[in-house]
PDB file of C-alpha atoms in Angstrom:
ATOM      1  CA  MET A  19      47.147-171.382-142.196  1.00 97.00           C
ATOM      2  CA  GLN A  20      45.994-167.786-142.109  1.00 97.00           C
ATOM      3  CA  ARG A  21      45.531-167.949-138.309  1.00 98.00           C
ATOM      4  CA  ALA A  22      49.044-169.389-137.841  1.00 98.00           C
ATOM      5  CA  VAL A  23      50.470-166.543-139.920  1.00 97.00           C
ATOM      6  CA  GLU A  24      48.442-164.001-137.913  1.00 97.00           C
ATOM      7  CA  LEU A  25      50.004-165.426-134.750  1.00 97.00           C
ATOM      8  CA  SER A  26      53.482-165.142-136.274  1.00 97.00           C
ATOM      9  CA  ALA A  27      52.790-161.462-136.945  1.00 96.00           C
ATOM     10  CA  LYS A  28      51.630-161.087-133.326  1.00 94.00           C
ATOM     11  CA  ALA A  29      54.959-162.507-132.125  1.00 91.00           C
ATOM     12  CA  LEU A  30      56.765-160.043-134.360  1.00 89.00           C
ATOM     13  CA  THR A  31      54.818-156.940-133.340  1.00 92.00           C
ATOM     14  CA  SER A  32      54.729-157.776-129.630  1.00 93.00           C
ATOM     15  CA  ASP A  33      58.518-158.364-129.475  1.00 90.00           C
ATOM     16  CA  ARG A  34      57.855-161.568-127.510  1.00 91.00           C
ATOM     17  CA  GLY A  35      59.897-163.739-129.843  1.00 91.00           C
ATOM     18  CA  GLY A  36      60.583-164.658-133.445  1.00 94.00           C
ATOM     19  CA  PRO A  37      58.027-164.491-136.255  1.00 97.00           C
ATOM     20  CA  PHE A  38      56.472-167.916-135.797  1.00 98.00           C
ATOM     21  CA  GLY A  39      52.894-169.015-135.135  1.00 98.00           C
ATOM     22  CA  ALA A  40      51.056-172.341-134.973  1.00 98.00           C
ATOM     23  CA  ILE A  41      47.589-173.721-134.439  1.00 98.00           C
ATOM     24  CA  ILE A  42      46.306-177.223-133.780  1.00 98.00           C
ATOM     25  CA  VAL A  43      43.048-178.267-135.369  1.00 98.00           C
ATOM     26  CA  MET A  44      40.736-181.176-134.603  1.00 98.00           C
ATOM     27  CA  GLU A  45      37.683-181.696-136.789  1.00 97.00           C
ATOM     28  CA  ASP A  46      37.855-178.140-138.182  1.00 96.00           C
ATOM     29  CA  GLU A  47      38.072-176.579-134.691  1.00 98.00           C
ATOM     30  CA  ILE A  48      41.144-174.801-133.358  1.00 98.00           C
ATOM     31  CA  VAL A  49      42.005-176.618-130.119  1.00 98.00           C
ATOM     32  CA  GLY A  50      45.409-175.052-129.499  1.00 98.00           C
ATOM     33  CA  SER A  51      47.452-172.084-130.578  1.00 98.00           C
ATOM     34  CA  GLY A  52      50.769-170.468-129.884  1.00 98.00           C
ATOM     35  CA  TYR A  53      53.291-167.970-131.095  1.00 98.00           C
ATOM     36  CA  ASN A  54      56.995-167.735-130.397  1.00 97.00           C
ATOM     37  CA  GLN A  55      57.734-166.366-126.912  1.00 96.00           C
ATOM     38  CA  VAL A  56      61.387-167.317-126.514  1.00 96.00           C
ATOM     39  CA  VAL A  57      62.586-163.780-125.764  1.00 94.00           C
ATOM     40  CA  SER A  58      59.785-162.690-123.447  1.00 95.00           C
ATOM     41  CA  THR A  59      59.900-165.851-121.320  1.00 96.00           C
ATOM     42  CA  ASN A  60      63.663-166.478-121.463  1.00 97.00           C
ATOM     43  CA  ASP A  61      62.721-170.012-122.502  1.00 97.00           C
ATOM     44  CA  PRO A  62      64.433-171.411-125.614  1.00 97.00           C
ATOM     45  CA  THR A  63      61.697-174.076-125.847  1.00 97.00           C
ATOM     46  CA  ALA A  64      58.858-171.517-126.090  1.00 98.00           C
ATOM     47  CA  HIS A  65      58.421-172.058-129.819  1.00 98.00           C
ATOM     48  CA  ALA A  66      55.003-171.585-131.410  1.00 98.00           C
ATOM     49  CA  GLU A  67      54.520-175.300-132.065  1.00 98.00           C
ATOM     50  CA  ILE A  68      55.471-176.331-128.516  1.00 98.00           C
ATOM     51  CA  LEU A  69      53.116-173.751-127.006  1.00 98.00           C
ATOM     52  CA  ALA A  70      50.312-174.805-129.371  1.00 98.00           C
ATOM     53  CA  ILE A  71      50.821-178.465-128.393  1.00 98.00           C
ATOM     54  CA  ARG A  72      50.740-177.589-124.694  1.00 98.00           C
ATOM     55  CA  ASP A  73      47.604-175.512-125.242  1.00 98.00           C
ATOM     56  CA  ALA A  74      45.835-178.308-127.148  1.00 98.00           C
ATOM     57  CA  CYS A  75      46.813-180.937-124.587  1.00 98.00           C
ATOM     58  CA  ARG A  76      45.399-178.791-121.771  1.00 98.00           C
ATOM     59  CA  TYR A  77      42.220-178.087-123.706  1.00 98.00           C
ATOM     60  CA  LEU A  78      41.660-181.731-124.694  1.00 98.00           C
ATOM     61  CA  ALA A  79      43.008-183.163-121.396  1.00 98.00           C
ATOM     62  CA  THR A  80      45.286-185.620-123.189  1.00 98.00           C
ATOM     63  CA  TYR A  81      48.875-186.044-124.302  1.00 97.00           C
ATOM     64  CA  ASP A  82      47.791-187.891-127.472  1.00 98.00           C
ATOM     65  CA  LEU A  83      46.851-185.550-130.315  1.00 98.00           C
ATOM     66  CA  ASP A  84      46.490-188.238-132.983  1.00 98.00           C
ATOM     67  CA  GLN A  85      43.145-186.801-134.088  1.00 98.00           C
ATOM     68  CA  CYS A  86      44.734-183.389-134.707  1.00 98.00           C
ATOM     69  CA  GLU A  87      46.649-181.554-137.404  1.00 98.00           C
ATOM     70  CA  ILE A  88      49.077-178.672-136.950  1.00 98.00           C
ATOM     71  CA  TYR A  89      49.405-175.566-139.082  1.00 98.00           C
ATOM     72  CA  CYS A  90      52.730-173.745-138.739  1.00 98.00           C
ATOM     73  CA  SER A  91      53.838-170.481-140.260  1.00 98.00           C
ATOM     74  CA  CYS A  92      57.223-172.135-140.859  1.00 98.00           C
ATOM     75  CA  GLU A  93      58.537-175.672-141.265  1.00 97.00           C
ATOM     76  CA  PRO A  94      59.021-176.973-137.699  1.00 98.00           C
ATOM     77  CA  CYS A  95      62.544-177.052-136.282  1.00 97.00           C
ATOM     78  CA  PRO A  96      63.916-180.392-135.025  1.00 96.00           C
ATOM     79  CA  MET A  97      62.761-179.728-131.434  1.00 97.00           C
ATOM     80  CA  CYS A  98      59.229-178.915-132.558  1.00 98.00           C
ATOM     81  CA  LEU A  99      59.204-181.778-135.033  1.00 97.00           C
ATOM     82  CA  GLY A 100      60.139-184.130-132.191  1.00 97.00           C
ATOM     83  CA  ALA A 101      57.304-182.743-130.056  1.00 98.00           C
ATOM     84  CA  ILE A 102      54.887-183.163-132.959  1.00 98.00           C
ATOM     85  CA  TYR A 103      55.894-186.808-133.298  1.00 98.00           C
ATOM     86  CA  TRP A 104      55.691-187.381-129.511  1.00 98.00           C
ATOM     87  CA  SER A 105      52.204-185.891-129.438  1.00 98.00           C
ATOM     88  CA  ARG A 106      51.230-188.065-132.420  1.00 98.00           C
ATOM     89  CA  ILE A 107      49.759-185.219-134.471  1.00 98.00           C
ATOM     90  CA  SER A 108      48.555-186.777-137.726  1.00 98.00           C
ATOM     91  CA  ARG A 109      49.562-184.124-140.266  1.00 98.00           C
ATOM     92  CA  ILE A 110      51.795-181.049-140.532  1.00 98.00           C
ATOM     93  CA  TYR A 111      51.031-178.078-142.742  1.00 98.00           C
ATOM     94  CA  TYR A 112      53.617-175.299-143.021  1.00 98.00           C
ATOM     95  CA  SER A 113      54.209-172.171-145.066  1.00 98.00           C
ATOM     96  CA  ASN A 114      57.822-170.895-144.894  1.00 97.00           C
ATOM     97  CA  THR A 115      60.668-173.414-145.185  1.00 96.00           C
ATOM     98  CA  ARG A 116      63.725-173.965-143.000  1.00 94.00           C
ATOM     99  CA  MET A 117      65.760-172.243-145.739  1.00 94.00           C
ATOM    100  CA  ASP A 118      63.455-169.222-145.522  1.00 96.00           C
ATOM    101  CA  ALA A 119      64.127-169.182-141.759  1.00 95.00           C
ATOM    102  CA  ALA A 120      67.877-169.463-142.368  1.00 93.00           C
ATOM    103  CA  SER A 121      67.739-166.516-144.755  1.00 95.00           C
ATOM    104  CA  ILE A 122      66.527-164.261-141.905  1.00 95.00           C
ATOM    105  CA  GLY A 123      69.023-165.547-139.337  1.00 94.00           C
ATOM    106  CA  PHE A 124      67.405-168.622-137.746  1.00 94.00           C
ATOM    107  CA  GLU A 125      69.524-171.772-137.425  1.00 90.00           C
ATOM    108  CA  ASP A 126      66.908-174.436-138.112  1.00 89.00           C
ATOM    109  CA  ASP A 127      68.763-175.984-141.040  1.00 88.00           C
ATOM    110  CA  PHE A 128      71.992-176.151-138.996  1.00 91.00           C
ATOM    111  CA  PHE A 129      70.128-178.076-136.272  1.00 93.00           C
ATOM    112  CA  PHE A 130      68.746-180.546-138.822  1.00 93.00           C
ATOM    113  CA  ARG A 131      72.296-181.182-140.096  1.00 94.00           C
ATOM    114  CA  GLU A 132      73.709-181.541-136.557  1.00 95.00           C
ATOM    115  CA  ILE A 133      71.093-184.055-135.452  1.00 94.00           C
ATOM    116  CA  ALA A 134      71.819-186.212-138.503  1.00 95.00           C
ATOM    117  CA  LYS A 135      75.415-186.636-137.303  1.00 96.00           C
ATOM    118  CA  LEU A 136      76.553-189.361-134.907  1.00 94.00           C
ATOM    119  CA  PRO A 137      76.879-188.042-131.321  1.00 92.00           C
ATOM    120  CA  GLY A 138      80.685-187.942-131.444  1.00 90.00           C
ATOM    121  CA  HIS A 139      80.661-185.741-134.548  1.00 94.00           C
ATOM    122  CA  ARG A 140      78.310-182.990-133.391  1.00 95.00           C
ATOM    123  CA  SER A 141      79.541-179.510-132.471  1.00 96.00           C
ATOM    124  CA  ILE A 142      78.396-179.994-128.856  1.00 95.00           C
ATOM    125  CA  PRO A 143      80.319-182.935-127.350  1.00 92.00           C
ATOM    126  CA  SER A 144      78.163-185.871-126.250  1.00 92.00           C
ATOM    127  CA  ILE A 145      79.889-188.126-123.729  1.00 91.00           C
ATOM    128  CA  ARG A 146      78.298-191.320-122.486  1.00 90.00           C
ATOM    129  CA  VAL A 147      78.682-191.882-118.750  1.00 94.00           C
ATOM    130  CA  VAL A 148      77.642-195.436-117.920  1.00 94.00           C
ATOM    131  CA  ASP A 149      75.828-195.889-114.618  1.00 95.00           C
ATOM    132  CA  PRO A 150      74.469-199.440-114.216  1.00 91.00           C
ATOM    133  CA  SER A 151      71.635-198.207-112.013  1.00 95.00           C
ATOM    134  CA  SER A 152      70.220-196.236-114.926  1.00 95.00           C
ATOM    135  CA  LEU A 153      69.593-199.465-116.820  1.00 94.00           C
ATOM    136  CA  THR A 154      68.030-200.937-113.665  1.00 95.00           C
ATOM    137  CA  VAL A 155      65.463-198.132-113.682  1.00 95.00           C
ATOM    138  CA  PHE A 156      64.680-198.932-117.337  1.00 94.00           C
ATOM    139  CA  ARG A 157      64.232-202.613-116.495  1.00 94.00           C
ATOM    140  CA  ASP A 158      61.956-201.677-113.578  1.00 94.00           C
ATOM    141  CA  TRP A 159      59.844-199.582-115.967  1.00 92.00           C
ATOM    142  CA  GLU A 160      59.673-202.514-118.364  1.00 93.00           C
ATOM    143  CA  LYS A 161      58.252-204.717-115.556  1.00 93.00           C
ATOM    144  CA  LYS A 162      55.911-202.064-114.128  1.00 92.00           C
ATOM    145  CA  ILE A 163      52.242-203.048-114.217  1.00 92.00           C
ATOM    146  CA  PRO A 164      50.153-201.140-114.824  1.00 93.00           C
ATOM    147  CA  ARG A 165      52.011-198.529-116.813  1.00 89.00           C
ATOM    148  CA  ILE A 166      50.962-196.018-119.411  1.00 88.00           C
ATOM    149  CA  ASN A 167      52.991-196.434-122.561  1.00 85.00           C
ATOM    150  CA  TYR A 168      53.362-193.376-124.657  1.00 84.00           C
TER     151      TYR A 168
END
């Protein structure tokens, strides 16, 4: 956890983004790390956890991090939590909470509440546009052999 917090301080002092850091560990070895770089890269997805996942996947040459754990200086936001689940990380450790983040101006808790709502009740309108060919592509994927399921 100490290394994740050190990375969050690096983000703060370098003015690259918010005060967030994360590391990914496999068998007591750091295999990925990242700190928030949203501001410096003009990329709203450049959160510490996302960058740490990308770093670990490059290092391990895999998209499946099921043998890994992540240490985050703060409870992961919904985007990062989704990425953690997609990468199959086995355990999450965090220090600050989403309420701690809210107390310094970050909207993590708002995003958690929004995602829990049905699409028609969220603050950003979600409108389904049905295109039959989109389902055809899904059916083609379902029949594809070989395919890599993830």
